[in-house]
């Protein structure tokens, strides 16, 4: 009988970024769920909770800061939707004109940039620290 030792390959950069992007997707789903709570938000939050449970079970601990960066995605979208604001914005359509009230996009954009950059920077710092100690 041959005794085989299980060898564990060290986590490569592509694998670590893959886990980070998984958490980013969970954060985006949770953020969109909170933004759309009165319509499809409950389904999105449930989906995010299931995915987060799987990722907590499988992923390395330092990759969960992708959740922070993922929360920026709905904020970027809200900034994009309000890009003509603040105030009442009218557009010409086939039947005449339609007007909507829009918010100022700058607060959404600023919050999104802060969350997005913070998530990436914290991930890079934690990853560099874990590589220095040899824990992956």
Tab-separated table of N, CA, C and O in Angstrom:
chain	number	residue	atom	x	y	z
A	1	UNK	N	0.846	-1.174	0.000
A	1	UNK	CA	0.000	0.000	0.000
A	1	UNK	C	0.895	1.241	0.000
A	1	UNK	O	1.831	1.343	0.772
A	2	UNK	N	0.569	2.161	-0.856
A	2	UNK	CA	1.366	3.376	-0.994
A	2	UNK	C	0.742	4.482	-0.160
A	2	UNK	O	-0.458	4.740	-0.242
A	3	UNK	N	1.573	5.133	0.647
A	3	UNK	CA	1.099	6.231	1.488
A	3	UNK	C	1.290	7.545	0.734
A	3	UNK	O	2.409	7.905	0.395
A	4	UNK	N	0.192	8.195	0.455
A	4	UNK	CA	0.256	9.459	-0.273
A	4	UNK	C	-0.127	10.600	0.648
A	4	UNK	O	-1.167	10.543	1.292
A	5	UNK	N	0.721	11.592	0.672
A	5	UNK	CA	0.408	12.776	1.461
A	5	UNK	C	-0.354	13.764	0.595
A	5	UNK	O	-0.045	13.939	-0.574
A	6	UNK	N	-1.337	14.358	1.179
A	6	UNK	CA	-2.087	15.384	0.458
A	6	UNK	C	-1.266	16.667	0.461
A	6	UNK	O	-0.828	17.135	1.500
A	7	UNK	N	-1.028	17.169	-0.720
A	7	UNK	CA	-0.296	18.429	-0.812
A	7	UNK	C	-1.282	19.544	-1.102
A	7	UNK	O	-2.141	19.427	-1.972
A	8	UNK	N	-1.143	20.598	-0.365
A	8	UNK	CA	-2.009	21.751	-0.540
A	8	UNK	C	-1.204	22.813	-1.264
A	8	UNK	O	-0.154	23.247	-0.783
A	9	UNK	N	-1.668	23.190	-2.435
A	9	UNK	CA	-0.978	24.224	-3.173
A	9	UNK	C	-1.315	25.579	-2.572
A	9	UNK	O	-2.444	25.818	-2.162
A	10	UNK	N	-0.343	26.467	-2.525
A	10	UNK	CA	-0.629	27.788	-1.983
A	10	UNK	C	-1.617	28.525	-2.865
A	10	UNK	O	-1.684	28.317	-4.066
A	11	UNK	N	-2.376	29.370	-2.218
A	11	UNK	CA	-3.390	30.141	-2.924
A	11	UNK	C	-2.710	31.145	-3.834
A	11	UNK	O	-1.906	31.954	-3.416
A	12	UNK	N	-3.032	31.071	-5.118
A	12	UNK	CA	-2.443	31.989	-6.074
A	12	UNK	C	-3.199	33.297	-6.115
A	12	UNK	O	-4.288	33.436	-5.569
A	13	UNK	N	-2.613	34.300	-6.797
A	13	UNK	CA	-3.269	35.599	-6.875
A	13	UNK	C	-4.604	35.540	-7.599
A	13	UNK	O	-5.550	36.233	-7.224
A	14	UNK	N	-4.717	34.708	-8.623
A	14	UNK	CA	-5.978	34.617	-9.358
A	14	UNK	C	-7.081	34.040	-8.475
A	14	UNK	O	-8.233	34.476	-8.538
A	15	UNK	N	-6.747	33.081	-7.653
A	15	UNK	CA	-7.732	32.471	-6.758
A	15	UNK	C	-8.195	33.480	-5.708
A	15	UNK	O	-9.387	33.609	-5.426
A	16	UNK	N	-7.248	34.225	-5.152
A	16	UNK	CA	-7.607	35.227	-4.141
A	16	UNK	C	-8.507	36.300	-4.739
A	16	UNK	O	-9.493	36.712	-4.122
A	17	UNK	N	-8.176	36.755	-5.940
A	17	UNK	CA	-9.018	37.771	-6.591
A	17	UNK	C	-10.375	37.189	-6.965
A	17	UNK	O	-11.381	37.896	-6.967
A	18	UNK	N	-10.437	35.912	-7.269
A	18	UNK	CA	-11.715	35.270	-7.557
A	18	UNK	C	-12.647	35.280	-6.355
A	18	UNK	O	-13.834	35.580	-6.466
A	19	UNK	N	-12.097	34.964	-5.184
A	19	UNK	CA	-12.893	35.018	-3.953
A	19	UNK	C	-13.333	36.441	-3.667
A	19	UNK	O	-14.451	36.693	-3.239
A	20	UNK	N	-12.415	37.397	-3.879
A	20	UNK	CA	-12.747	38.797	-3.661
A	20	UNK	C	-13.895	39.224	-4.582
A	20	UNK	O	-14.838	39.893	-4.147
A	21	UNK	N	-13.846	38.827	-5.845
A	21	UNK	CA	-14.912	39.176	-6.793
A	21	UNK	C	-16.226	38.490	-6.438
A	21	UNK	O	-17.305	39.042	-6.679
A	22	UNK	N	-16.147	37.297	-5.861
A	22	UNK	CA	-17.363	36.641	-5.377
A	22	UNK	C	-18.024	37.461	-4.281
A	22	UNK	O	-19.243	37.660	-4.267
A	23	UNK	N	-17.213	37.946	-3.341
A	23	UNK	CA	-17.749	38.799	-2.274
A	23	UNK	C	-18.253	40.123	-2.829
A	23	UNK	O	-19.235	40.675	-2.344
A	24	UNK	N	-17.571	40.638	-3.861
A	24	UNK	CA	-18.024	41.875	-4.491
A	24	UNK	C	-19.421	41.678	-5.087
A	24	UNK	O	-20.291	42.541	-4.943
A	25	UNK	N	-19.652	40.541	-5.722
A	25	UNK	CA	-20.970	40.249	-6.287
A	25	UNK	C	-22.029	40.129	-5.188
A	25	UNK	O	-23.164	40.603	-5.352
A	26	UNK	N	-21.672	39.532	-4.057
A	26	UNK	CA	-22.609	39.436	-2.939
A	26	UNK	C	-22.949	40.823	-2.404
A	26	UNK	O	-24.106	41.133	-2.123
A	27	UNK	N	-21.946	41.677	-2.288
A	27	UNK	CA	-22.180	43.042	-1.826
A	27	UNK	C	-23.058	43.831	-2.785
A	27	UNK	O	-23.943	44.585	-2.358
A	28	UNK	N	-22.825	43.658	-4.081
A	28	UNK	CA	-23.653	44.343	-5.073
A	28	UNK	C	-25.095	43.853	-5.010
A	28	UNK	O	-26.039	44.649	-5.097
A	29	UNK	N	-25.264	42.558	-4.832
A	29	UNK	CA	-26.614	41.989	-4.728
A	29	UNK	C	-27.315	42.486	-3.463
A	29	UNK	O	-28.500	42.831	-3.502
A	30	UNK	N	-26.597	42.535	-2.361
A	30	UNK	CA	-27.194	43.020	-1.107
A	30	UNK	C	-27.529	44.500	-1.197
A	30	UNK	O	-28.592	44.939	-0.741
A	31	UNK	N	-26.646	45.279	-1.788
A	31	UNK	CA	-26.908	46.704	-1.946
A	31	UNK	C	-28.092	46.976	-2.847
A	31	UNK	O	-28.928	47.840	-2.559
A	32	UNK	N	-28.181	46.233	-3.944
A	32	UNK	CA	-29.328	46.378	-4.839
A	32	UNK	C	-30.601	45.921	-4.138
A	32	UNK	O	-31.674	46.499	-4.332
A	33	UNK	N	-30.505	44.895	-3.318
A	33	UNK	CA	-31.661	44.431	-2.557
A	33	UNK	C	-32.159	45.470	-1.578
A	33	UNK	O	-33.359	45.659	-1.404
A	34	UNK	N	-31.231	46.161	-0.926
A	34	UNK	CA	-31.632	47.226	-0.007
A	34	UNK	C	-32.240	48.405	-0.755
A	34	UNK	O	-33.196	49.021	-0.287
A	35	UNK	N	-31.682	48.727	-1.922
A	35	UNK	CA	-32.201	49.850	-2.701
A	35	UNK	C	-33.585	49.550	-3.276
A	35	UNK	O	-34.400	50.459	-3.439
A	36	UNK	N	-33.854	48.291	-3.574
A	36	UNK	CA	-35.127	47.900	-4.182
A	36	UNK	C	-35.963	47.078	-3.212
A	36	UNK	O	-36.662	46.149	-3.618
A	37	UNK	N	-35.909	47.429	-1.948
A	37	UNK	CA	-36.555	46.628	-0.912
A	37	UNK	C	-38.059	46.467	-1.118
A	37	UNK	O	-38.628	45.429	-0.797
A	38	UNK	N	-38.704	47.456	-1.682
A	38	UNK	CA	-40.152	47.383	-1.849
A	38	UNK	C	-40.588	46.589	-3.075
A	38	UNK	O	-41.781	46.344	-3.246
A	39	UNK	N	-39.651	46.188	-3.936
A	39	UNK	CA	-40.047	45.399	-5.104
A	39	UNK	C	-39.356	44.033	-5.066
A	39	UNK	O	-39.861	43.106	-4.456
A	40	UNK	N	-38.204	43.894	-5.689
A	40	UNK	CA	-37.510	42.606	-5.733
A	40	UNK	C	-36.414	42.502	-4.682
A	40	UNK	O	-35.642	41.551	-4.685
A	41	UNK	N	-36.349	43.461	-3.793
A	41	UNK	CA	-35.273	43.520	-2.817
A	41	UNK	C	-35.184	42.330	-1.897
A	41	UNK	O	-34.097	41.875	-1.563
A	42	UNK	N	-36.327	41.800	-1.500
A	42	UNK	CA	-36.322	40.650	-0.575
A	42	UNK	C	-35.666	39.442	-1.246
A	42	UNK	O	-34.879	38.729	-0.624
A	43	UNK	N	-35.959	39.233	-2.519
A	43	UNK	CA	-35.368	38.108	-3.252
A	43	UNK	C	-33.861	38.306	-3.381
A	43	UNK	O	-33.079	37.368	-3.193
A	44	UNK	N	-33.441	39.532	-3.699
A	44	UNK	CA	-32.013	39.811	-3.828
A	44	UNK	C	-31.285	39.649	-2.497
A	44	UNK	O	-30.167	39.129	-2.448
A	45	UNK	N	-31.905	40.091	-1.421
A	45	UNK	CA	-31.288	39.929	-0.102
A	45	UNK	C	-31.183	38.456	0.289
A	45	UNK	O	-30.187	38.037	0.895
A	46	UNK	N	-32.188	37.674	-0.043
A	46	UNK	CA	-32.148	36.241	0.236
A	46	UNK	C	-31.035	35.569	-0.573
A	46	UNK	O	-30.275	34.756	-0.044
A	47	UNK	N	-30.930	35.935	-1.839
A	47	UNK	CA	-29.868	35.402	-2.691
A	47	UNK	C	-28.489	35.792	-2.152
A	47	UNK	O	-27.578	34.959	-2.103
A	48	UNK	N	-28.347	37.034	-1.716
A	48	UNK	CA	-27.076	37.488	-1.155
A	48	UNK	C	-26.751	36.740	0.132
A	48	UNK	O	-25.591	36.397	0.381
A	49	UNK	N	-27.750	36.461	0.961
A	49	UNK	CA	-27.522	35.743	2.213
A	49	UNK	C	-27.066	34.311	1.953
A	49	UNK	O	-26.148	33.807	2.622
A	50	UNK	N	-27.676	33.647	0.986
A	50	UNK	CA	-27.277	32.274	0.647
A	50	UNK	C	-25.849	32.263	0.105
A	50	UNK	O	-25.017	31.435	0.499
A	51	UNK	N	-25.547	33.192	-0.802
A	51	UNK	CA	-24.201	33.255	-1.366
A	51	UNK	C	-23.173	33.613	-0.294
A	51	UNK	O	-22.066	33.068	-0.281
A	52	UNK	N	-23.524	34.506	0.612
A	52	UNK	CA	-22.606	34.869	1.703
A	52	UNK	C	-22.348	33.673	2.613
A	52	UNK	O	-21.222	33.473	3.065
A	53	UNK	N	-23.373	32.882	2.875
A	53	UNK	CA	-23.181	31.682	3.685
A	53	UNK	C	-22.206	30.720	3.033
A	53	UNK	O	-21.309	30.178	3.696
A	54	UNK	N	-22.341	30.518	1.732
A	54	UNK	CA	-21.409	29.654	1.009
A	54	UNK	C	-19.997	30.231	1.043
A	54	UNK	O	-19.026	29.505	1.290
A	55	UNK	N	-19.881	31.530	0.798
A	55	UNK	CA	-18.556	32.143	0.771
A	55	UNK	C	-17.900	32.153	2.157
A	55	UNK	O	-16.684	32.005	2.266
A	56	UNK	N	-18.690	32.336	3.207
A	56	UNK	CA	-18.129	32.271	4.558
A	56	UNK	C	-17.580	30.885	4.855
A	56	UNK	O	-16.585	30.726	5.560
A	57	UNK	N	-18.238	29.890	4.298
A	57	UNK	CA	-17.846	28.508	4.538
A	57	UNK	C	-16.579	28.153	3.752
A	57	UNK	O	-15.736	27.414	4.230
A	58	UNK	N	-16.431	28.695	2.528
A	58	UNK	CA	-15.356	28.269	1.638
A	58	UNK	C	-14.190	29.248	1.493
A	58	UNK	O	-13.071	28.825	1.326
A	59	UNK	N	-14.467	30.532	1.504
A	59	UNK	CA	-13.436	31.491	1.107
A	59	UNK	C	-12.486	31.842	2.246
A	59	UNK	O	-12.835	31.710	3.411
A	60	UNK	N	-11.295	32.318	1.886
A	60	UNK	CA	-10.387	32.815	2.919
A	60	UNK	C	-10.955	34.067	3.576
A	60	UNK	O	-11.706	34.814	2.956
A	61	UNK	N	-10.606	34.284	4.814
A	61	UNK	CA	-11.213	35.367	5.592
A	61	UNK	C	-10.907	36.762	5.043
A	61	UNK	O	-11.723	37.650	5.129
A	62	UNK	N	-9.728	36.972	4.489
A	62	UNK	CA	-9.385	38.318	4.048
A	62	UNK	C	-10.119	38.734	2.772
A	62	UNK	O	-10.127	39.906	2.426
A	63	UNK	N	-10.752	37.818	2.087
A	63	UNK	CA	-11.449	38.170	0.845
A	63	UNK	C	-12.834	38.762	1.092
A	63	UNK	O	-13.432	39.329	0.176
A	64	UNK	N	-13.346	38.673	2.317
A	64	UNK	CA	-14.701	39.160	2.574
A	64	UNK	C	-14.821	40.683	2.555
A	64	UNK	O	-15.924	41.209	2.611
A	65	UNK	N	-13.717	41.405	2.443
A	65	UNK	CA	-13.812	42.858	2.286
A	65	UNK	C	-14.323	43.230	0.897
A	65	UNK	O	-14.642	44.387	0.644
A	66	UNK	N	-14.429	42.255	0.017
A	66	UNK	CA	-15.052	42.485	-1.283
A	66	UNK	C	-16.510	42.895	-1.135
A	66	UNK	O	-17.063	43.578	-1.998
A	67	UNK	N	-17.116	42.500	-0.020
A	67	UNK	CA	-18.480	42.907	0.280
A	67	UNK	C	-18.577	44.425	0.354
A	67	UNK	O	-19.520	45.030	-0.152
A	68	UNK	N	-17.590	45.047	0.948
A	68	UNK	CA	-17.552	46.507	1.064
A	68	UNK	C	-17.471	47.156	-0.315
A	68	UNK	O	-18.201	48.108	-0.602
A	69	UNK	N	-16.613	46.639	-1.171
A	69	UNK	CA	-16.500	47.174	-2.524
A	69	UNK	C	-17.766	46.908	-3.330
A	69	UNK	O	-18.167	47.722	-4.162
A	70	UNK	N	-18.423	45.787	-3.065
A	70	UNK	CA	-19.650	45.458	-3.786
A	70	UNK	C	-20.806	46.377	-3.455
A	70	UNK	O	-21.682	46.620	-4.284
A	71	UNK	N	-20.814	46.900	-2.241
A	71	UNK	CA	-21.878	47.841	-1.869
A	71	UNK	C	-21.803	49.129	-2.681
A	71	UNK	O	-22.770	49.883	-2.750
A	72	UNK	N	-20.659	49.383	-3.307
A	72	UNK	CA	-20.505	50.588	-4.124
A	72	UNK	C	-21.220	50.476	-5.468
A	72	UNK	O	-21.582	51.497	-6.057
A	73	UNK	N	-21.440	49.276	-5.956
A	73	UNK	CA	-22.029	49.100	-7.293
A	73	UNK	C	-23.420	49.730	-7.403
A	73	UNK	O	-23.675	50.496	-8.348
A	74	UNK	N	-24.359	49.482	-6.481
A	74	UNK	CA	-25.654	50.158	-6.592
A	74	UNK	C	-25.546	51.673	-6.444
A	74	UNK	O	-26.326	52.413	-7.049
A	75	UNK	N	-24.580	52.139	-5.669
A	75	UNK	CA	-24.399	53.586	-5.532
A	75	UNK	C	-23.886	54.209	-6.826
A	75	UNK	O	-24.300	55.313	-7.193
A	76	UNK	N	-22.999	53.513	-7.527
A	76	UNK	CA	-22.573	53.985	-8.853
A	76	UNK	C	-23.767	54.058	-9.800
A	76	UNK	O	-23.912	55.005	-10.575
A	77	UNK	N	-24.636	53.067	-9.735
A	77	UNK	CA	-25.822	53.051	-10.598
A	77	UNK	C	-26.777	54.203	-10.255
A	77	UNK	O	-27.320	54.856	-11.150
A	78	UNK	N	-26.971	54.456	-8.968
A	78	UNK	CA	-27.827	55.576	-8.568
A	78	UNK	C	-27.229	56.913	-9.015
A	78	UNK	O	-27.965	57.818	-9.436
A	79	UNK	N	-25.919	57.052	-8.938
A	79	UNK	CA	-25.274	58.273	-9.419
A	79	UNK	C	-25.478	58.422	-10.925
A	79	UNK	O	-25.743	59.516	-11.431
A	80	UNK	N	-25.393	57.305	-11.639
A	80	UNK	CA	-25.611	57.339	-13.089
A	80	UNK	C	-27.054	57.724	-13.427
A	80	UNK	O	-27.298	58.522	-14.327
A	81	UNK	N	-28.005	57.168	-12.707
A	81	UNK	CA	-29.411	57.481	-12.977
A	81	UNK	C	-29.734	58.945	-12.707
A	81	UNK	O	-30.611	59.520	-13.358
A	82	UNK	N	-29.049	59.552	-11.770
A	82	UNK	CA	-29.295	60.947	-11.404
A	82	UNK	C	-28.275	61.899	-12.024
A	82	UNK	O	-28.102	63.016	-11.549
A	83	UNK	N	-27.638	61.504	-13.102
A	83	UNK	CA	-26.547	62.282	-13.675
A	83	UNK	C	-26.969	63.649	-14.197
A	83	UNK	O	-26.151	64.549	-14.332
A	84	UNK	N	-28.243	63.870	-14.481
A	84	UNK	CA	-28.720	65.168	-14.969
A	84	UNK	C	-29.258	66.052	-13.847
A	84	UNK	O	-29.684	67.168	-14.114
A	85	UNK	N	-29.282	65.539	-12.631
A	85	UNK	CA	-29.848	66.282	-11.515
A	85	UNK	C	-28.864	67.247	-10.921
A	85	UNK	O	-27.755	67.392	-11.414
A	86	UNK	N	-29.243	67.951	-9.899
A	86	UNK	CA	-30.504	67.856	-9.174
A	86	UNK	C	-31.594	68.706	-9.814
A	86	UNK	O	-31.329	69.627	-10.571
A	87	UNK	N	-32.815	68.348	-9.472
A	87	UNK	CA	-33.956	69.109	-9.952
A	87	UNK	C	-34.832	68.309	-10.887
A	87	UNK	O	-34.687	67.103	-11.045
A	88	UNK	N	-35.737	69.004	-11.526
A	88	UNK	CA	-36.655	68.378	-12.467
A	88	UNK	C	-35.986	68.316	-13.833
A	88	UNK	O	-35.522	69.329	-14.359
A	89	UNK	N	-35.951	67.130	-14.407
A	89	UNK	CA	-35.321	66.913	-15.706
A	89	UNK	C	-36.386	66.416	-16.668
A	89	UNK	O	-37.096	65.446	-16.379
A	90	UNK	N	-36.530	67.111	-17.801
A	90	UNK	CA	-37.525	66.744	-18.803
A	90	UNK	C	-36.836	66.198	-20.040
A	90	UNK	O	-35.791	66.695	-20.463
A	91	UNK	N	-37.447	65.170	-20.620
A	91	UNK	CA	-36.926	64.550	-21.842
A	91	UNK	C	-38.052	64.445	-22.856
A	91	UNK	O	-39.207	64.213	-22.495
A	92	UNK	N	-37.691	64.560	-24.108
A	92	UNK	CA	-38.676	64.429	-25.178
A	92	UNK	C	-38.831	62.961	-25.543
A	92	UNK	O	-37.844	62.253	-25.748
A	93	UNK	N	-40.080	62.512	-25.604
A	93	UNK	CA	-40.397	61.149	-26.005
A	93	UNK	C	-41.333	61.219	-27.209
A	93	UNK	O	-41.732	62.300	-27.638
A	94	UNK	N	-41.708	60.081	-27.745
A	94	UNK	CA	-42.530	60.048	-28.947
A	94	UNK	C	-43.883	60.735	-28.750
A	94	UNK	O	-44.400	61.380	-29.664
A	95	UNK	N	-44.474	60.622	-27.579
A	95	UNK	CA	-45.797	61.193	-27.319
A	95	UNK	C	-45.752	62.615	-26.772
A	95	UNK	O	-46.786	63.185	-26.453
A	96	UNK	N	-44.586	63.192	-26.595
A	96	UNK	CA	-44.503	64.540	-26.042
A	96	UNK	C	-43.283	64.691	-25.165
A	96	UNK	O	-42.159	64.622	-25.645
A	97	UNK	N	-43.521	64.859	-23.871
A	97	UNK	CA	-42.438	65.122	-22.944
A	97	UNK	C	-42.712	64.415	-21.617
A	97	UNK	O	-43.857	64.325	-21.177
A	98	UNK	N	-41.632	63.919	-21.000
A	98	UNK	CA	-41.750	63.305	-19.685
A	98	UNK	C	-40.743	63.970	-18.743
A	98	UNK	O	-39.620	64.260	-19.140
A	99	UNK	N	-41.172	64.232	-17.525
A	99	UNK	CA	-40.323	64.913	-16.548
A	99	UNK	C	-40.187	64.069	-15.285
A	99	UNK	O	-41.147	63.426	-14.854
A	100	UNK	N	-39.009	64.075	-14.732
A	100	UNK	CA	-38.750	63.369	-13.476
A	100	UNK	C	-37.915	64.255	-12.560
A	100	UNK	O	-37.165	65.111	-13.020
A	101	UNK	N	-38.053	64.030	-11.273
A	101	UNK	CA	-37.216	64.718	-10.291
A	101	UNK	C	-35.994	63.850	-10.030
A	101	UNK	O	-36.106	62.646	-9.779
A	102	UNK	N	-34.831	64.465	-10.090
A	102	UNK	CA	-33.590	63.744	-9.851
A	102	UNK	C	-32.840	64.393	-8.702
A	102	UNK	O	-32.946	65.583	-8.457
A	103	UNK	N	-32.071	63.546	-8.005
A	103	UNK	CA	-31.236	64.004	-6.906
A	103	UNK	C	-29.873	64.435	-7.438
A	103	UNK	O	-29.530	64.181	-8.588
A	104	UNK	N	-29.077	65.031	-6.600
A	104	UNK	CA	-27.701	65.358	-6.962
A	104	UNK	C	-26.893	64.057	-7.013
A	104	UNK	O	-26.932	63.264	-6.068
A	105	UNK	N	-26.166	63.804	-8.082
A	105	UNK	CA	-25.422	62.547	-8.199
A	105	UNK	C	-24.137	62.514	-7.373
A	105	UNK	O	-23.611	61.436	-7.081
A	106	UNK	N	-23.635	63.676	-6.973
A	106	UNK	CA	-22.326	63.736	-6.309
A	106	UNK	C	-22.278	62.960	-4.993
A	106	UNK	O	-21.305	62.232	-4.744
A	107	UNK	N	-23.285	63.054	-4.111
A	107	UNK	CA	-23.192	62.254	-2.877
A	107	UNK	C	-23.158	60.737	-3.137
A	107	UNK	O	-22.411	60.006	-2.464
A	108	UNK	N	-23.938	60.274	-4.107
A	108	UNK	CA	-23.924	58.844	-4.448
A	108	UNK	C	-22.560	58.450	-5.001
A	108	UNK	O	-22.003	57.415	-4.645
A	109	UNK	N	-22.023	59.299	-5.872
A	109	UNK	CA	-20.732	59.011	-6.481
A	109	UNK	C	-19.608	59.031	-5.448
A	109	UNK	O	-18.737	58.153	-5.449
A	110	UNK	N	-19.627	60.000	-4.555
A	110	UNK	CA	-18.582	60.093	-3.528
A	110	UNK	C	-18.618	58.875	-2.601
A	110	UNK	O	-17.564	58.283	-2.300
A	111	UNK	N	-19.805	58.483	-2.166
A	111	UNK	CA	-19.924	57.310	-1.293
A	111	UNK	C	-19.470	56.051	-2.024
A	111	UNK	O	-18.792	55.190	-1.437
A	112	UNK	N	-19.815	55.937	-3.305
A	112	UNK	CA	-19.424	54.764	-4.085
A	112	UNK	C	-17.913	54.691	-4.247
A	112	UNK	O	-17.315	53.621	-4.087
A	113	UNK	N	-17.286	55.796	-4.547
A	113	UNK	CA	-15.833	55.803	-4.720
A	113	UNK	C	-15.133	55.460	-3.405
A	113	UNK	O	-14.172	54.681	-3.386
A	114	UNK	N	-15.614	56.002	-2.304
A	114	UNK	CA	-15.014	55.706	-1.000
A	114	UNK	C	-15.140	54.222	-0.669
A	114	UNK	O	-14.163	53.573	-0.273
A	115	UNK	N	-16.339	53.649	-0.836
A	115	UNK	CA	-16.530	52.222	-0.541
A	115	UNK	C	-15.689	51.335	-1.465
A	115	UNK	O	-15.067	50.370	-1.025
A	116	UNK	N	-15.699	51.673	-2.741
A	116	UNK	CA	-14.978	50.867	-3.732
A	116	UNK	C	-13.475	50.880	-3.446
A	116	UNK	O	-12.837	49.823	-3.384
A	117	UNK	N	-12.916	52.052	-3.247
A	117	UNK	CA	-11.481	52.167	-2.979
A	117	UNK	C	-11.117	51.539	-1.634
A	117	UNK	O	-10.083	50.862	-1.520
A	118	UNK	N	-11.943	51.746	-0.629
A	118	UNK	CA	-11.665	51.170	0.691
A	118	UNK	C	-11.652	49.647	0.617
A	118	UNK	O	-10.765	49.000	1.199
A	119	UNK	N	-12.604	49.066	-0.087
A	119	UNK	CA	-12.640	47.609	-0.211
A	119	UNK	C	-11.395	47.058	-0.878
A	119	UNK	O	-10.793	46.088	-0.403
A	120	UNK	N	-10.984	47.676	-1.988
A	120	UNK	CA	-9.794	47.205	-2.687
A	120	UNK	C	-8.527	47.425	-1.864
A	120	UNK	O	-7.676	46.539	-1.784
A	121	UNK	N	-8.399	48.590	-1.242
A	121	UNK	CA	-7.190	48.862	-0.471
A	121	UNK	C	-7.074	47.953	0.750
A	121	UNK	O	-5.985	47.443	1.048
A	122	UNK	N	-8.168	47.737	1.447
A	122	UNK	CA	-8.129	46.848	2.611
A	122	UNK	C	-7.778	45.425	2.182
A	122	UNK	O	-6.986	44.741	2.826
A	123	UNK	N	-8.339	44.985	1.060
A	123	UNK	CA	-8.020	43.644	0.555
A	123	UNK	C	-6.532	43.529	0.232
A	123	UNK	O	-5.886	42.538	0.599
A	124	UNK	N	-5.981	44.534	-0.437
A	124	UNK	CA	-4.563	44.486	-0.778
A	124	UNK	C	-3.679	44.488	0.458
A	124	UNK	O	-2.685	43.752	0.522
A	125	UNK	N	-4.028	45.290	1.448
A	125	UNK	CA	-3.243	45.340	2.684
A	125	UNK	C	-3.328	44.011	3.430
A	125	UNK	O	-2.302	43.475	3.883
A	126	UNK	N	-4.520	43.455	3.558
A	126	UNK	CA	-4.669	42.166	4.253
A	126	UNK	C	-3.968	41.042	3.497
A	126	UNK	O	-3.383	40.145	4.109
A	127	UNK	N	-4.039	41.091	2.191
A	127	UNK	CA	-3.397	40.057	1.376
A	127	UNK	C	-1.877	40.129	1.499
A	127	UNK	O	-1.202	39.125	1.604
A	128	UNK	N	-1.348	41.345	1.482
A	128	UNK	CA	0.104	41.513	1.631
A	128	UNK	C	0.529	41.033	3.016
A	128	UNK	O	1.554	40.380	3.168
A	129	UNK	N	-0.271	41.357	4.036
A	129	UNK	CA	0.053	40.909	5.392
A	129	UNK	C	0.001	39.397	5.530
A	129	UNK	O	0.832	38.807	6.199
A	130	UNK	N	-0.955	38.751	4.881
A	130	UNK	CA	-1.052	37.290	4.997
A	130	UNK	C	0.046	36.593	4.192
A	130	UNK	O	0.480	35.526	4.561
A	131	UNK	N	0.498	37.203	3.098
A	131	UNK	CA	1.608	36.614	2.345
A	131	UNK	C	2.903	36.709	3.135
A	131	UNK	O	3.728	35.825	3.071
A	132	UNK	N	3.040	37.798	3.892
A	132	UNK	CA	4.258	37.975	4.686
A	132	UNK	C	4.369	36.963	5.815
A	132	UNK	O	5.459	36.585	6.204
A	133	UNK	N	3.240	36.509	6.341
A	133	UNK	CA	3.265	35.536	7.439
A	133	UNK	C	3.207	34.095	6.947
A	133	UNK	O	3.301	33.186	7.725
A	134	UNK	N	2.981	33.927	5.625
A	134	UNK	CA	2.951	32.581	5.075
A	134	UNK	C	1.636	31.863	5.227
A	134	UNK	O	1.559	30.669	5.060
A	135	UNK	N	0.553	32.580	5.519
A	135	UNK	CA	-0.738	31.931	5.680
A	135	UNK	C	-1.566	31.989	4.418
A	135	UNK	O	-2.704	31.611	4.412
A	136	UNK	N	-1.045	32.441	3.312
A	136	UNK	CA	-1.764	32.406	2.051
A	136	UNK	C	-2.180	33.720	1.630
A	136	UNK	O	-2.757	34.067	0.739
